[in-house]
XYZ file of N, CA and C in Angstrom:
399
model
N 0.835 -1.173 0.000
C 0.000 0.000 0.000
C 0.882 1.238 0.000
N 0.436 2.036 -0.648
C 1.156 3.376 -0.750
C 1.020 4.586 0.480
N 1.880 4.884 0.954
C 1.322 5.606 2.251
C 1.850 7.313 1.311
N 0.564 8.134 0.748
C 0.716 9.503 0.365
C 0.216 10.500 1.297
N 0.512 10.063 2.472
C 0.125 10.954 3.765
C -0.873 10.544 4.538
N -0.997 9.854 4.421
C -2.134 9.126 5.382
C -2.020 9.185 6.922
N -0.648 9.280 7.579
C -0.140 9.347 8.980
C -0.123 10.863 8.823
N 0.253 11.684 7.947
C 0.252 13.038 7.967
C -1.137 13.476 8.204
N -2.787 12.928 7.658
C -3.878 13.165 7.962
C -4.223 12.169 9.046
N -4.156 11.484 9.816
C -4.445 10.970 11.164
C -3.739 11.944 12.046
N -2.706 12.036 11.899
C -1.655 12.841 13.016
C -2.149 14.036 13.366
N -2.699 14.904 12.294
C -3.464 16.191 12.213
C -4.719 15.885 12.751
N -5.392 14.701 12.271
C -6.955 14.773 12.694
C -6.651 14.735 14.545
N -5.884 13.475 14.684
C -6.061 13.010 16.257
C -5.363 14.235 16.921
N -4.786 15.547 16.495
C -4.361 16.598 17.252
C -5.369 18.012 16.855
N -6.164 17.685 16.083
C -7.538 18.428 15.660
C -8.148 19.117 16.620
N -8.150 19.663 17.726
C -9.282 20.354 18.710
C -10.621 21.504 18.021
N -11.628 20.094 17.861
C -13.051 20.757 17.546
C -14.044 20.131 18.426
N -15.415 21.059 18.184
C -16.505 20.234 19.383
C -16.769 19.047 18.971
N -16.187 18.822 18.003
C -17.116 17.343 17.184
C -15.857 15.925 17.690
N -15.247 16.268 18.630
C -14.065 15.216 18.676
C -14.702 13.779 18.304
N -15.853 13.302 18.725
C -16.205 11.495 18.141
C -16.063 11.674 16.645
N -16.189 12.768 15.639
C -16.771 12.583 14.704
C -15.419 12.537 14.093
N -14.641 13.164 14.737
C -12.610 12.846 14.556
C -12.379 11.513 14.733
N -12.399 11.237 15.973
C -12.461 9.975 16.246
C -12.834 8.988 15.644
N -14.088 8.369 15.299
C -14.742 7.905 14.234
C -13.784 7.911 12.969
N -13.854 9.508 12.336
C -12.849 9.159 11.275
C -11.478 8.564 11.310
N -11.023 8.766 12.401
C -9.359 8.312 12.195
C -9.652 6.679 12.446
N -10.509 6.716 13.543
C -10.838 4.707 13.398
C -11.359 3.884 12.164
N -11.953 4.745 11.585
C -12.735 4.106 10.228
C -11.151 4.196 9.142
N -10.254 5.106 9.592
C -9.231 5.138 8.281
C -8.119 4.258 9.064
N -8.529 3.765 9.948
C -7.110 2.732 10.548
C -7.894 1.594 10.189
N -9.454 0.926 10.513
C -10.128 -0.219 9.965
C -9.557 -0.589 8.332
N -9.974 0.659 7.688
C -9.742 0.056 6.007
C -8.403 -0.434 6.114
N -7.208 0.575 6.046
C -6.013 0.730 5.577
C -5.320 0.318 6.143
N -5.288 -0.304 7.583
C -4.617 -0.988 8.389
C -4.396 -2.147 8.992
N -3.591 -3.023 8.020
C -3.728 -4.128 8.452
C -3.850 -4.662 9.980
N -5.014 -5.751 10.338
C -4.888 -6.166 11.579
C -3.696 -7.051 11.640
N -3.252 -7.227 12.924
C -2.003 -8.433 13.126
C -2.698 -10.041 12.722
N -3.574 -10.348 13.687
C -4.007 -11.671 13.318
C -5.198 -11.741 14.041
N -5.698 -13.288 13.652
C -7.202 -13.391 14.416
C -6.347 -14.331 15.980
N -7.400 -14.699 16.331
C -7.606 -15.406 17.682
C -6.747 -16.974 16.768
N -6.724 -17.136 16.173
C -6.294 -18.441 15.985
C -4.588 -18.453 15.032
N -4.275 -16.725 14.654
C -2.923 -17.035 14.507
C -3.356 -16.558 12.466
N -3.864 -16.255 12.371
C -3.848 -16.115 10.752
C -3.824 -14.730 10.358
N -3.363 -14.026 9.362
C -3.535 -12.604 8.896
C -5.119 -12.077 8.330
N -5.084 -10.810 8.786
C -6.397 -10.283 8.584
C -6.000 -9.811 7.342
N -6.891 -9.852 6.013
C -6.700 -8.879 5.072
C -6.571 -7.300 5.534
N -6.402 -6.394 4.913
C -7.012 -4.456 5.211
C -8.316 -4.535 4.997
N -9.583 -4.014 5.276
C -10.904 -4.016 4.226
C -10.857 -3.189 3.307
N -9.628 -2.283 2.798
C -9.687 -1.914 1.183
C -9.204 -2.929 0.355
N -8.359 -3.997 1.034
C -8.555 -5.255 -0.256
C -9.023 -5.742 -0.469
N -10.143 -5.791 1.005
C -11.825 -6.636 0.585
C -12.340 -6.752 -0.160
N -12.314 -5.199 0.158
C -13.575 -4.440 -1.237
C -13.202 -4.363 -2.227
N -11.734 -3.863 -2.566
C -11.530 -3.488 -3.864
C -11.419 -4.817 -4.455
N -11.260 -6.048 -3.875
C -11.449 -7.219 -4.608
C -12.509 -7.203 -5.437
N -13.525 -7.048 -4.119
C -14.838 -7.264 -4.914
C -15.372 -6.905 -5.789
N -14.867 -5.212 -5.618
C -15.369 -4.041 -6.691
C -14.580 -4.949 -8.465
N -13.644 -4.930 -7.954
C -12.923 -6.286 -9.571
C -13.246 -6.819 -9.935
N -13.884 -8.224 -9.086
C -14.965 -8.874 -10.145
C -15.934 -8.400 -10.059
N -16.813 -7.538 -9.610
C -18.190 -6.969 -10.212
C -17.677 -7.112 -11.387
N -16.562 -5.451 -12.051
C -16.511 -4.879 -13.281
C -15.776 -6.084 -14.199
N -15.245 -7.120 -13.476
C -14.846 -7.975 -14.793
C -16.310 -8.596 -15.233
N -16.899 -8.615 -14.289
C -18.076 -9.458 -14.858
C -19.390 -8.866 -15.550
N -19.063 -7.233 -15.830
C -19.428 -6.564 -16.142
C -18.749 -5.130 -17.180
N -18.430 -6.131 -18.249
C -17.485 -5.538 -18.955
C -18.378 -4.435 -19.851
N -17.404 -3.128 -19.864
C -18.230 -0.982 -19.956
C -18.197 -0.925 -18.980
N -18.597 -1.167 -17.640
C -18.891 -0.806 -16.659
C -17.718 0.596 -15.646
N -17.960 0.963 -15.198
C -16.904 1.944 -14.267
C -17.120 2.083 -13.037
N -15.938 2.725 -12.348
C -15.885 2.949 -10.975
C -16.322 4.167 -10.805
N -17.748 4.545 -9.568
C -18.216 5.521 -9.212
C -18.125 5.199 -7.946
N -17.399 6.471 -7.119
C -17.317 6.281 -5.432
C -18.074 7.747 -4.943
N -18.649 7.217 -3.989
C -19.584 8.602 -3.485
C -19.200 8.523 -1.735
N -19.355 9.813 -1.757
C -19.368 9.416 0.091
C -19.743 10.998 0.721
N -20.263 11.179 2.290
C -20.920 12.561 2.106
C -19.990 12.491 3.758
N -19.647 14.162 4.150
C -19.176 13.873 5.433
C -17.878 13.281 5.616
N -17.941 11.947 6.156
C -16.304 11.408 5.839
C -16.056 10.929 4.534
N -16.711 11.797 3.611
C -16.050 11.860 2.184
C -14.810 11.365 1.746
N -14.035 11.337 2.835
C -12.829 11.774 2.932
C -12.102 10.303 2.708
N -12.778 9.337 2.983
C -12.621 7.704 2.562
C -13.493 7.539 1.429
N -14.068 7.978 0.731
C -14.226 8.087 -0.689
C -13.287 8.032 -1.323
N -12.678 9.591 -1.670
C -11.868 10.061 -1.993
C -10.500 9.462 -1.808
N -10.375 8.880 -0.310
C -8.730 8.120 -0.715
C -8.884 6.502 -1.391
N -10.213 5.709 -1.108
C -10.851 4.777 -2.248
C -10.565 4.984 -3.591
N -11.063 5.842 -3.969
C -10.819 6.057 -5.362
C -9.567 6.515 -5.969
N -9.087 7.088 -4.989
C -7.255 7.642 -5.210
C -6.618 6.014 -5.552
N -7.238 5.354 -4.451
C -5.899 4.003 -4.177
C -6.925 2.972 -5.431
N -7.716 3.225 -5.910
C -8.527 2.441 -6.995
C -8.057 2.978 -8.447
N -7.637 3.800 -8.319
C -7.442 4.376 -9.765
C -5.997 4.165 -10.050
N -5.456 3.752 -9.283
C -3.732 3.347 -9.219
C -3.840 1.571 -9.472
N -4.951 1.273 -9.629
C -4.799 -0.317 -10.239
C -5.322 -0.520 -11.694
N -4.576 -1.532 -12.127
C -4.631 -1.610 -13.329
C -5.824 -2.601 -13.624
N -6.420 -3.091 -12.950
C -7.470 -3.740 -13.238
C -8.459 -3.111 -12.643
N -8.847 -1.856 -12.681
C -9.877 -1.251 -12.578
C -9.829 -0.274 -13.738
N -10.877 0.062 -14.528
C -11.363 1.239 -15.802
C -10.961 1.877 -15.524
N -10.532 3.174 -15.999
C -10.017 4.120 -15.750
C -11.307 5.192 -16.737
N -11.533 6.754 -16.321
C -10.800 6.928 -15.219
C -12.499 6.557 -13.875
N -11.706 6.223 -12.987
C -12.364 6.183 -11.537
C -12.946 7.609 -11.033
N -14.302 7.732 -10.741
C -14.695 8.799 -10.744
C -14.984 9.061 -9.220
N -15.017 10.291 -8.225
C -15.221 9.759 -7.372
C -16.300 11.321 -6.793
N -17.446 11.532 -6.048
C -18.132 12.563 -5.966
C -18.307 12.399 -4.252
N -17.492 13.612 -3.896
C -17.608 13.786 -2.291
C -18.357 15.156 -1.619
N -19.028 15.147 -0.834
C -20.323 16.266 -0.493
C -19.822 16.587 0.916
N -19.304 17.716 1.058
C -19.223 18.149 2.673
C -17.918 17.277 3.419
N -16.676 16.993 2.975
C -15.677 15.981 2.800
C -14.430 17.085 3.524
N -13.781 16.706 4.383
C -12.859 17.196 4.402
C -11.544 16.933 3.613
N -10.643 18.480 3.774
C -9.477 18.015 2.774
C -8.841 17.051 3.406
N -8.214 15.952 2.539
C -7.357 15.052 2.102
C -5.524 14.913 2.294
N -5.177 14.258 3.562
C -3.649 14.672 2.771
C -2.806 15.309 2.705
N -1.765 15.282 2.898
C -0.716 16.435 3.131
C -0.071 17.516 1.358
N 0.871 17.517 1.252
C 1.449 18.295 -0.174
C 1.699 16.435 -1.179
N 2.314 15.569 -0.796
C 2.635 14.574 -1.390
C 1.378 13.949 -1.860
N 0.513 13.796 -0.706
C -0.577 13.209 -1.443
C -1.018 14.127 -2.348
N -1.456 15.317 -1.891
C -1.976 16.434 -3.218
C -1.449 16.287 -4.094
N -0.170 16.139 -4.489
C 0.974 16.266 -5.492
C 0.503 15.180 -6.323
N 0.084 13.440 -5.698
C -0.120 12.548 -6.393
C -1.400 12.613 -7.069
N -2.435 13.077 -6.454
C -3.951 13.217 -6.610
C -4.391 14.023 -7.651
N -3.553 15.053 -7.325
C -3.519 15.575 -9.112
C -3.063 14.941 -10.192
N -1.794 14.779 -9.946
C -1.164 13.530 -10.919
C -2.078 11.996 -11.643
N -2.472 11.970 -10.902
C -3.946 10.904 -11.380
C -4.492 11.671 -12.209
N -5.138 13.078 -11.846
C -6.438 13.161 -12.690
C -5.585 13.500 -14.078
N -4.826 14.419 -13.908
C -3.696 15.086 -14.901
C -4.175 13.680 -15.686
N -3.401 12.648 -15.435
C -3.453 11.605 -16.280
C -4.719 10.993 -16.677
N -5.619 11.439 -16.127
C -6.824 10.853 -16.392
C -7.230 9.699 -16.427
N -6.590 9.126 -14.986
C -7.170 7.732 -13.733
C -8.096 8.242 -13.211
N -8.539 9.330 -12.509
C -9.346 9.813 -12.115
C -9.770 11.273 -11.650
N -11.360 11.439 -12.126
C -12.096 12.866 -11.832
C -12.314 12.495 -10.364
N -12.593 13.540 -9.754
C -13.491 14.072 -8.373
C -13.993 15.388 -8.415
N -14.914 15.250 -8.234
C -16.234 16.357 -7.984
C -16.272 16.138 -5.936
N -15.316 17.824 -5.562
C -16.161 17.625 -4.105
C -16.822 18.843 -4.495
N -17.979 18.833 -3.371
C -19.312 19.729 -3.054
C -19.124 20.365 -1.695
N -18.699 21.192 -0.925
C -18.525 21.753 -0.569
C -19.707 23.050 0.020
N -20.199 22.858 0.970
C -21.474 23.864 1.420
C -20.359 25.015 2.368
């Protein structure tokens, strides 16, 4: 897995002082669940990340559904949308480009990740549409 700031946006969130601290919280736990591998179960075996879960899955959908494309939406913690579709559009067995539409999302990422995230679309792996109130 590619780390384009990902400890740079936990590090910031978990030193974040707002009234909403669970909703920090929450996010930095939901971005250590996907992206972070567990050590093992109770019986000694490796946990997948759940972005290889999914993005497995999301693979054979679209093989088995050949035209088809990647649309990622997410509202709020947008913000795992958006690095979904970042780390989806960097595989070669997903369509390109990966589109991804985030509503009320905070920013993403330090300068490196920005640096890469453009670099995607530049190349045209992937659009994002955020919405922003």
């Amino acid at each position: 897995m590619h780390n384009f700031g990902y400890r740079a946006l936990t590090t910031h969130l978990k030193n974040f002082k707002i009234n909403r601290r669970n909703w920090v919280f929450t996010m930095v736990s939901t971005l250590d669940y996907l992206f972070y591998e567990s050590t093992s179960t109770a019986e000694g075996e490796a946990v997948p990340i759940k972005y290889e879960v999914i993005v497995d899955q999301v693979v054979e959908v679209l093989k088995s559904n050949p035209g088809f494309k990647l649309y990622v939406t997410g509202h709020s913690l947008g913000v795992l949308s958006s690095l979904f579709a970042f780390m989806a559009s960097s595989r070669d067995d997903i369509p390109k480009p990966v589109t991804c539409v985030s509503v009320a999302s905070p920013y993403v990422g330090d300068k490196r990740y920005r640096t890469a995230f453009r670099l995607s679309e530049r190349r045209g792996n992937l659009r994002h549409l955020r919405l922003a109130n």
